[in-house]
Coordinates of C-alpha atoms in Angstrom, one line a residue:
Chain A
N7 CA -51.4 18.7 -40.3
A8 CA -49.8 21.1 -40.5
G9 CA -48.5 22.1 -36.9
V10 CA -45.8 24.5 -36.1
T11 CA -45.9 27.3 -38.8
Q12 CA -44.6 30.8 -38.6
T13 CA -44.3 33.3 -41.0
P14 CA -42.2 34.9 -42.3
K15 CA -39.4 32.9 -43.3
F16 CA -36.6 35.1 -43.7
Q17 CA -36.3 39.3 -42.6
V18 CA -34.3 41.9 -42.6
L19 CA -34.4 45.1 -41.5
K20 CA -33.0 47.8 -40.2
T21 CA -32.6 49.3 -36.8
G22 CA -35.7 51.4 -35.7
Q23 CA -38.1 49.4 -38.2
S24 CA -41.1 47.7 -36.9
M25 CA -42.5 43.6 -37.4
T26 CA -44.3 41.5 -36.1
L27 CA -43.6 37.5 -36.4
Q28 CA -46.4 34.9 -37.2
C29 CA -46.7 31.6 -35.1
A30 CA -50.0 29.3 -35.6
Q31 CA -50.2 25.5 -34.8
D32 CA -53.5 23.1 -35.4
M33 CA -52.2 20.9 -32.7
N34 CA -54.5 21.4 -30.5
H35 CA -52.2 23.0 -28.1
N36 CA -53.2 24.9 -25.1
S37 CA -49.6 26.5 -24.2
M38 CA -47.5 28.7 -27.1
Y39 CA -43.4 29.6 -26.8
W40 CA -41.5 32.2 -29.3
Y41 CA -37.5 31.6 -28.1
R42 CA -34.6 33.1 -29.7
Q43 CA -31.4 30.8 -30.2
D44 CA -28.3 33.3 -30.9
P45 CA -24.5 31.2 -31.3
G46 CA -23.1 29.5 -29.0
M47 CA -25.5 30.3 -26.4
G48 CA -28.6 27.9 -26.7
L49 CA -32.1 28.9 -27.1
R50 CA -33.5 31.1 -25.2
L51 CA -38.0 31.6 -23.7
I52 CA -38.9 35.9 -24.7
Y53 CA -42.1 35.1 -23.4
Y54 CA -45.3 32.1 -23.4
S55 CA -48.8 31.6 -23.2
A56 CA -49.5 29.0 -20.5
S57 CA -53.1 29.2 -22.5
E58 CA -55.9 31.8 -24.2
G59 CA -56.0 35.1 -22.8
T60 CA -52.8 35.0 -21.1
T61 CA -49.6 35.9 -21.0
D62 CA -46.6 35.6 -19.4
K63 CA -42.2 37.0 -19.1
G64 CA -39.6 34.5 -20.2
E65 CA -35.3 34.9 -20.5
V66 CA -35.4 37.7 -23.1
P67 CA -38.4 39.7 -23.0
N68 CA -36.5 43.1 -23.4
G69 CA -37.7 44.5 -26.6
Y70 CA -40.5 42.1 -28.0
N71 CA -43.6 42.2 -27.7
V72 CA -46.4 39.5 -27.7
S73 CA -49.7 39.2 -29.1
R74 CA -52.0 35.6 -27.7
L75 CA -54.6 36.3 -30.2
N76 CA -56.6 32.4 -30.3
K77 CA -56.5 29.2 -29.3
R78 CA -54.0 28.7 -32.5
E79 CA -52.0 32.0 -32.6
F80 CA -48.9 33.8 -30.8
S81 CA -47.1 36.9 -32.7
L82 CA -44.4 38.1 -31.6
R83 CA -43.3 41.6 -32.3
L84 CA -40.1 44.0 -32.4
E85 CA -41.6 47.8 -31.9
S86 CA -38.5 49.4 -32.7
A87 CA -35.5 46.6 -34.0
A88 CA -31.9 46.6 -33.2
P89 CA -29.3 44.7 -34.4
S90 CA -28.9 43.1 -31.2
Q91 CA -32.0 41.3 -31.7
T92 CA -30.5 40.1 -34.9
S93 CA -31.1 36.2 -34.5
V94 CA -33.5 33.0 -35.6
Y95 CA -36.4 33.1 -33.9
F96 CA -38.9 29.7 -33.2
C97 CA -42.2 29.5 -31.9
A98 CA -43.2 26.1 -30.1
S99 CA -46.5 24.6 -28.8
S100 CA -46.9 22.0 -26.1
P101 CA -50.2 20.1 -25.0
R102 CA -51.4 20.6 -21.2
D103 CA -53.0 17.0 -21.2
R104 CA -53.6 14.6 -18.6
D105 CA -50.6 13.0 -19.0
Y106 CA -49.0 16.0 -19.2
T107 CA -46.0 15.2 -21.4
Y108 CA -44.4 18.5 -21.3
E109 CA -43.4 18.1 -25.1
Q110 CA -42.8 20.8 -27.2
Y111 CA -43.3 21.3 -31.0
F112 CA -41.3 23.7 -32.2
G113 CA -41.3 25.4 -36.0
P114 CA -39.2 25.9 -38.5
G115 CA -37.9 28.7 -37.1
T116 CA -37.3 31.8 -38.6
R117 CA -34.0 33.8 -39.5
L118 CA -34.6 37.9 -38.9
T119 CA -31.7 40.4 -39.5
V120 CA -31.5 43.7 -37.9
T121 CA -28.8 46.0 -40.0
Chain B
A26 CA -32.0 29.5 -10.5
Q27 CA -31.6 26.4 -12.8
T28 CA -28.8 25.8 -15.2
V29 CA -28.7 23.7 -17.8
T30 CA -24.2 22.3 -18.5
Q31 CA -23.2 21.6 -22.3
S32 CA -19.5 21.6 -22.1
Q33 CA -19.0 19.4 -25.1
P34 CA -19.1 22.1 -27.8
E35 CA -18.8 19.7 -30.7
M36 CA -18.1 16.2 -30.8
S37 CA -18.0 13.1 -33.6
V38 CA -18.6 9.6 -34.3
Q39 CA -17.1 7.3 -36.5
E40 CA -20.5 6.0 -39.0
A41 CA -22.6 2.9 -37.3
E42 CA -20.2 3.1 -33.9
T43 CA -22.1 5.0 -30.7
V44 CA -21.0 8.1 -29.1
T45 CA -22.5 10.0 -25.3
L46 CA -23.0 13.6 -24.9
S47 CA -22.5 15.6 -21.6
C48 CA -25.7 16.9 -19.1
T49 CA -25.0 18.5 -16.4
Y50 CA -28.0 20.6 -14.6
D51 CA -28.6 22.8 -11.7
T52 CA -31.8 22.4 -9.5
S53 CA -32.1 21.8 -5.8
E54 CA -35.9 20.6 -7.1
S55 CA -37.0 17.6 -6.3
N56 CA -39.0 16.5 -9.5
Y57 CA -38.6 17.8 -13.4
Y58 CA -38.6 17.1 -16.4
L59 CA -35.8 16.3 -18.7
F60 CA -35.0 16.0 -22.5
W61 CA -32.4 15.9 -25.5
Y62 CA -33.6 17.6 -28.6
K63 CA -31.9 17.8 -32.2
Q64 CA -31.5 20.2 -34.4
P65 CA -30.1 19.4 -37.8
P66 CA -29.1 21.8 -40.7
S67 CA -32.6 22.5 -41.8
R68 CA -32.5 23.7 -38.1
Q69 CA -36.1 22.4 -37.5
M70 CA -36.5 21.2 -33.6
I71 CA -36.9 17.5 -32.9
L72 CA -37.4 15.4 -29.2
V73 CA -34.9 13.0 -28.8
I74 CA -36.1 11.6 -25.8
R75 CA -37.2 12.7 -22.1
Q76 CA -36.7 12.0 -18.8
E77 CA -38.5 12.9 -15.5
A78 CA -36.4 13.3 -12.7
Y79 CA -38.9 10.8 -10.7
K80 CA -38.6 7.8 -12.9
Q81 CA -35.3 4.8 -11.6
Q82 CA -35.8 3.8 -15.6
N83 CA -33.6 5.5 -17.7
A84 CA -35.5 6.1 -21.1
T85 CA -34.5 4.4 -24.2
E86 CA -35.5 5.4 -27.7
N87 CA -34.5 2.8 -30.7
R88 CA -30.4 3.4 -30.7
F89 CA -31.2 6.8 -27.5
S90 CA -31.1 6.3 -24.4
V91 CA -30.3 7.8 -21.3
N92 CA -28.1 7.5 -18.3
F93 CA -29.6 9.9 -15.9
Q94 CA -27.5 10.2 -12.8
K95 CA -29.6 12.2 -9.7
A96 CA -27.2 12.6 -7.8
A97 CA -24.9 13.9 -9.7
K98 CA -27.1 16.0 -11.8
S99 CA -25.6 14.3 -14.7
F100 CA -28.1 13.5 -18.0
S101 CA -25.9 12.2 -20.7
L102 CA -27.1 10.8 -24.3
K103 CA -26.0 7.9 -26.0
I104 CA -26.3 6.9 -29.7
S105 CA -25.5 4.0 -30.9
D106 CA -24.8 2.5 -34.0
S107 CA -24.3 6.3 -35.6
Q108 CA -25.9 7.3 -39.1
L109 CA -25.1 10.0 -41.0
G110 CA -28.9 11.9 -40.5
D111 CA -27.4 12.3 -36.6
T112 CA -25.7 14.9 -37.2
A113 CA -26.6 17.5 -35.6
M114 CA -26.9 19.9 -32.9
Y115 CA -27.9 18.0 -29.2
F116 CA -29.9 20.5 -26.8
C117 CA -30.5 19.3 -23.2
A118 CA -33.3 20.8 -21.8
F119 CA -35.0 20.7 -18.2
M120 CA -37.9 22.1 -17.3
K121 CA -39.9 22.0 -13.8
P122 CA -43.5 20.7 -13.3
L123 CA -46.2 22.6 -14.1
S124 CA -43.4 25.6 -14.7
L125 CA -43.5 25.4 -18.2
R126 CA -40.5 27.5 -18.6
L127 CA -37.3 25.0 -20.3
I128 CA -34.1 25.9 -20.4
F129 CA -31.8 25.1 -22.6
G130 CA -28.1 23.9 -22.4
T131 CA -25.3 25.4 -25.2
G132 CA -25.2 22.6 -27.9
T133 CA -23.6 20.3 -28.8
R134 CA -22.1 20.2 -32.4
L135 CA -22.0 16.6 -33.1
Q136 CA -21.0 15.2 -36.5
V137 CA -21.2 11.3 -38.0
F138 CA -18.4 10.4 -40.2
P139 CA -18.8 7.3 -43.0

């Protein structure tokens, strides 16, 4: 049971390049999330997917797109990277069980630098 | 909109001592969830403790306990018998039921000294 996995762990992009961050979970969770973490600002929600087939914007969605490929996978795409998108990106998932625990389980993060 | 404030950017404590991290939040909701997450140098976010606003009793998990003051909108984390492995960033977070959206504070960096 790997939990939440993210690839890649590190990435350097030039301004204007595109890339997709991959996330997968093996806990059969319904909901998945993408956050970014910047120094002094905590984690901010970019997009989330309450269940397979749905996605919604979070706090800071501009410049990003997401795809909930299936129940396990939730990808984040940067179409034209900008230096302001330099950050650490975390994927998370959570169950929607009868106890409604709402605990989110996080992946190890991707450190992205845009030059 | 809900906000979460952690007013202590950094704290330090000696091993085996007790330390309390502060968190306040702003909401007009009557029921909600509050969380403390730990982020050690490995960067992995780990849930420390969770509190539902409807529950009067303060949550505890081993050496970690909270002081939840609903009227004051305060949710502090007490770490007893601090250990070197407690060195980490600690984030307070808020969630409305069914919203699925966690709102994080800016974090408190805790250093445990031997």
